[in-house]
Each structure stands twice: as structure tokens, then as C-alpha cells.
mmCIF file of C-alpha atoms in Angstrom:
data_model
loop_
_atom_site.group_PDB
_atom_site.id
_atom_site.type_symbol
_atom_site.label_atom_id
_atom_site.label_comp_id
_atom_site.label_asym_id
_atom_site.label_seq_id
_atom_site.Cartn_x
_atom_site.Cartn_y
_atom_site.Cartn_z
ATOM 1 C CA ASN A 1405 4.496 -0.954 -6.535
ATOM 2 C CA LEU A 1406 2.186 2.024 -6.084
ATOM 3 C CA ILE A 1407 1.634 1.423 -2.376
ATOM 4 C CA GLU A 1408 5.339 1.027 -1.627
ATOM 5 C CA LYS A 1409 5.988 4.265 -3.530
ATOM 6 C CA ASN A 1410 3.149 5.986 -1.613
ATOM 7 C CA ASP A 1411 1.717 6.972 -5.010
ATOM 8 C CA LEU A 1412 -1.856 7.818 -4.029
ATOM 9 C CA LYS A 1413 -2.749 9.299 -7.426
ATOM 10 C CA GLY A 1414 -1.421 6.189 -9.177
ATOM 11 C CA PHE A 1415 -3.282 3.929 -6.726
ATOM 12 C CA ASP A 1416 -6.551 5.780 -7.377
ATOM 13 C CA GLY A 1417 -5.938 5.452 -11.133
ATOM 14 C CA TYR A 1418 -5.266 1.729 -10.768
ATOM 15 C CA ILE A 1419 -8.556 1.204 -8.898
ATOM 16 C CA GLU A 1420 -10.458 3.265 -11.458
ATOM 17 C CA ASN A 1421 -8.862 1.619 -14.516
ATOM 18 C CA THR A 1422 -9.049 -2.001 -13.348
ATOM 19 C CA GLY A 1423 -12.244 -2.023 -11.296
ATOM 20 C CA ASN A 1424 -10.473 -4.315 -8.823
ATOM 21 C CA THR A 1425 -11.958 -4.452 -5.373
ATOM 22 C CA ILE A 1426 -9.480 -4.182 -2.529
ATOM 23 C CA CYS A 1427 -10.573 -4.860 1.023
ATOM 24 C CA GLY A 1428 -8.789 -2.252 3.056
ATOM 25 C CA GLU A 1429 -8.655 0.223 0.175
ATOM 26 C CA GLN A 1430 -9.682 3.131 2.398
ATOM 27 C CA PRO A 1431 -7.127 2.394 5.159
ATOM 28 C CA ILE A 1432 -4.446 2.031 2.459
ATOM 29 C CA ARG A 1433 -5.448 5.404 0.991
ATOM 30 C CA LEU A 1434 -5.430 6.938 4.486
ATOM 31 C CA LEU A 1435 -1.915 5.622 5.182
ATOM 32 C CA MET A 1436 -0.566 6.898 1.851
ATOM 33 C CA SER A 1437 -2.202 10.305 2.329
ATOM 34 C CA THR A 1438 -0.842 10.546 5.871
ATOM 35 C CA ILE A 1439 2.667 9.683 4.665
ATOM 36 C CA ASN A 1440 2.446 12.176 1.796
ATOM 37 C CA HIS A 1441 1.388 14.980 4.171
ATOM 38 C CA SER A 1442 3.743 14.064 6.999
ATOM 39 C CA LYS A 1443 6.858 15.994 7.957
ATOM 40 C CA TYR A 1444 8.583 12.607 8.336
ATOM 41 C CA LYS A 1445 10.125 10.502 5.624
ATOM 42 C CA ALA A 1446 8.698 7.016 5.243
ATOM 43 C CA GLN A 1447 9.403 3.758 3.490
ATOM 44 C CA THR A 1448 6.738 1.106 2.994
ATOM 45 C CA GLU A 1449 7.577 -2.501 2.145
ATOM 46 C CA PHE A 1450 5.419 -5.556 1.648
ATOM 47 C CA VAL A 1451 6.699 -8.356 3.832
ATOM 48 C CA ARG A 1452 4.204 -11.130 3.099
ATOM 49 C CA TYR A 1453 1.710 -12.019 0.345
ATOM 50 C CA ALA A 1454 -0.585 -15.028 -0.128
ATOM 51 C CA GLN A 1455 -3.579 -15.967 -2.277
ATOM 52 C CA SER A 1456 -6.534 -18.207 -1.471
ATOM 53 C CA GLU A 1457 -6.025 -19.834 -4.880
ATOM 54 C CA LYS A 1458 -4.380 -19.138 -8.229
ATOM 55 C CA VAL A 1459 -6.600 -17.514 -10.838
ATOM 56 C CA LYS A 1460 -6.442 -19.511 -14.078
ATOM 57 C CA ASN A 1461 -9.433 -18.168 -15.991
ATOM 58 C CA PHE A 1462 -10.972 -14.724 -16.374
ATOM 59 C CA ASP A 1463 -14.077 -15.784 -14.411
ATOM 60 C CA ASP A 1464 -12.069 -17.203 -11.475
ATOM 61 C CA SER A 1465 -11.775 -15.281 -8.250
ATOM 62 C CA SER A 1466 -9.292 -15.251 -5.436
ATOM 63 C CA VAL A 1467 -8.685 -13.484 -2.161
ATOM 64 C CA SER A 1468 -5.231 -12.039 -1.584
ATOM 65 C CA TYR A 1469 -3.660 -11.311 1.776
ATOM 66 C CA ALA A 1470 -0.792 -8.871 2.175
ATOM 67 C CA SER A 1471 1.219 -7.458 5.048
ATOM 68 C CA ALA A 1472 3.223 -4.263 4.810
ATOM 69 C CA VAL A 1473 5.429 -2.308 7.174
ATOM 70 C CA SER A 1474 5.982 1.448 7.052
ATOM 71 C CA LEU A 1475 9.079 2.886 8.722
ATOM 72 C CA PHE A 1476 9.275 6.577 9.570
ATOM 73 C CA TRP A 1477 12.258 8.811 10.291
ATOM 74 C CA ASN A 1478 12.827 12.522 10.643
ATOM 75 C CA GLU A 1479 15.057 14.775 8.543
ATOM 76 C CA ASP A 1480 18.233 13.915 10.466
ATOM 77 C CA GLY A 1481 17.733 10.200 9.875
ATOM 78 C CA ASN A 1482 16.482 9.304 13.359
ATOM 79 C CA LYS A 1483 13.183 7.698 14.194
ATOM 80 C CA PRO A 1484 10.502 10.091 15.494
ATOM 81 C CA ASP A 1485 10.349 10.573 19.277
ATOM 82 C CA ASN A 1486 6.699 9.474 19.525
#
């Protein structure tokens, strides 16, 4: 998963290639950019996912809901002080 890998370039390419609309796209991009420029190491995992309904045809639409957690630690393996 591009978000879990903090692959901002890949995420941007996905948006451009698919034309998918993602509510929260900008906060997701901000988080990934912050992680990529941080002195801390980070791991992001999705912990919950749900859809308003299953898409069966090309013209169908659905709203997806996702929750993710990002954990940060410093170079010696400890969590940051603040």
C-alpha cells in the first residue's frame, strides 16, 4: 500500500493515473511528506476499512472509510520525547 509505505510519489501517480477522488487526500499527502522529511522513523498501518456499499458496475459509486495509525521512533528505537 502506497500510504503505508509513505510513498508520496507513488500516491501522486495513483491519483493522476486513476482519477480517483479521495476525501482527505491533502491531509494524507501532508502526513506522508512530514514522515518523509522527519528525523524520526515511522510506520503507518491501516487498522480499519469499510465501504458504504460494494461496487458491482463501472457506473456504481461508493464511499470508503479508513483509519490508519502512524507510530514514530527515534534512531535508538525509542519513542520521541514529545
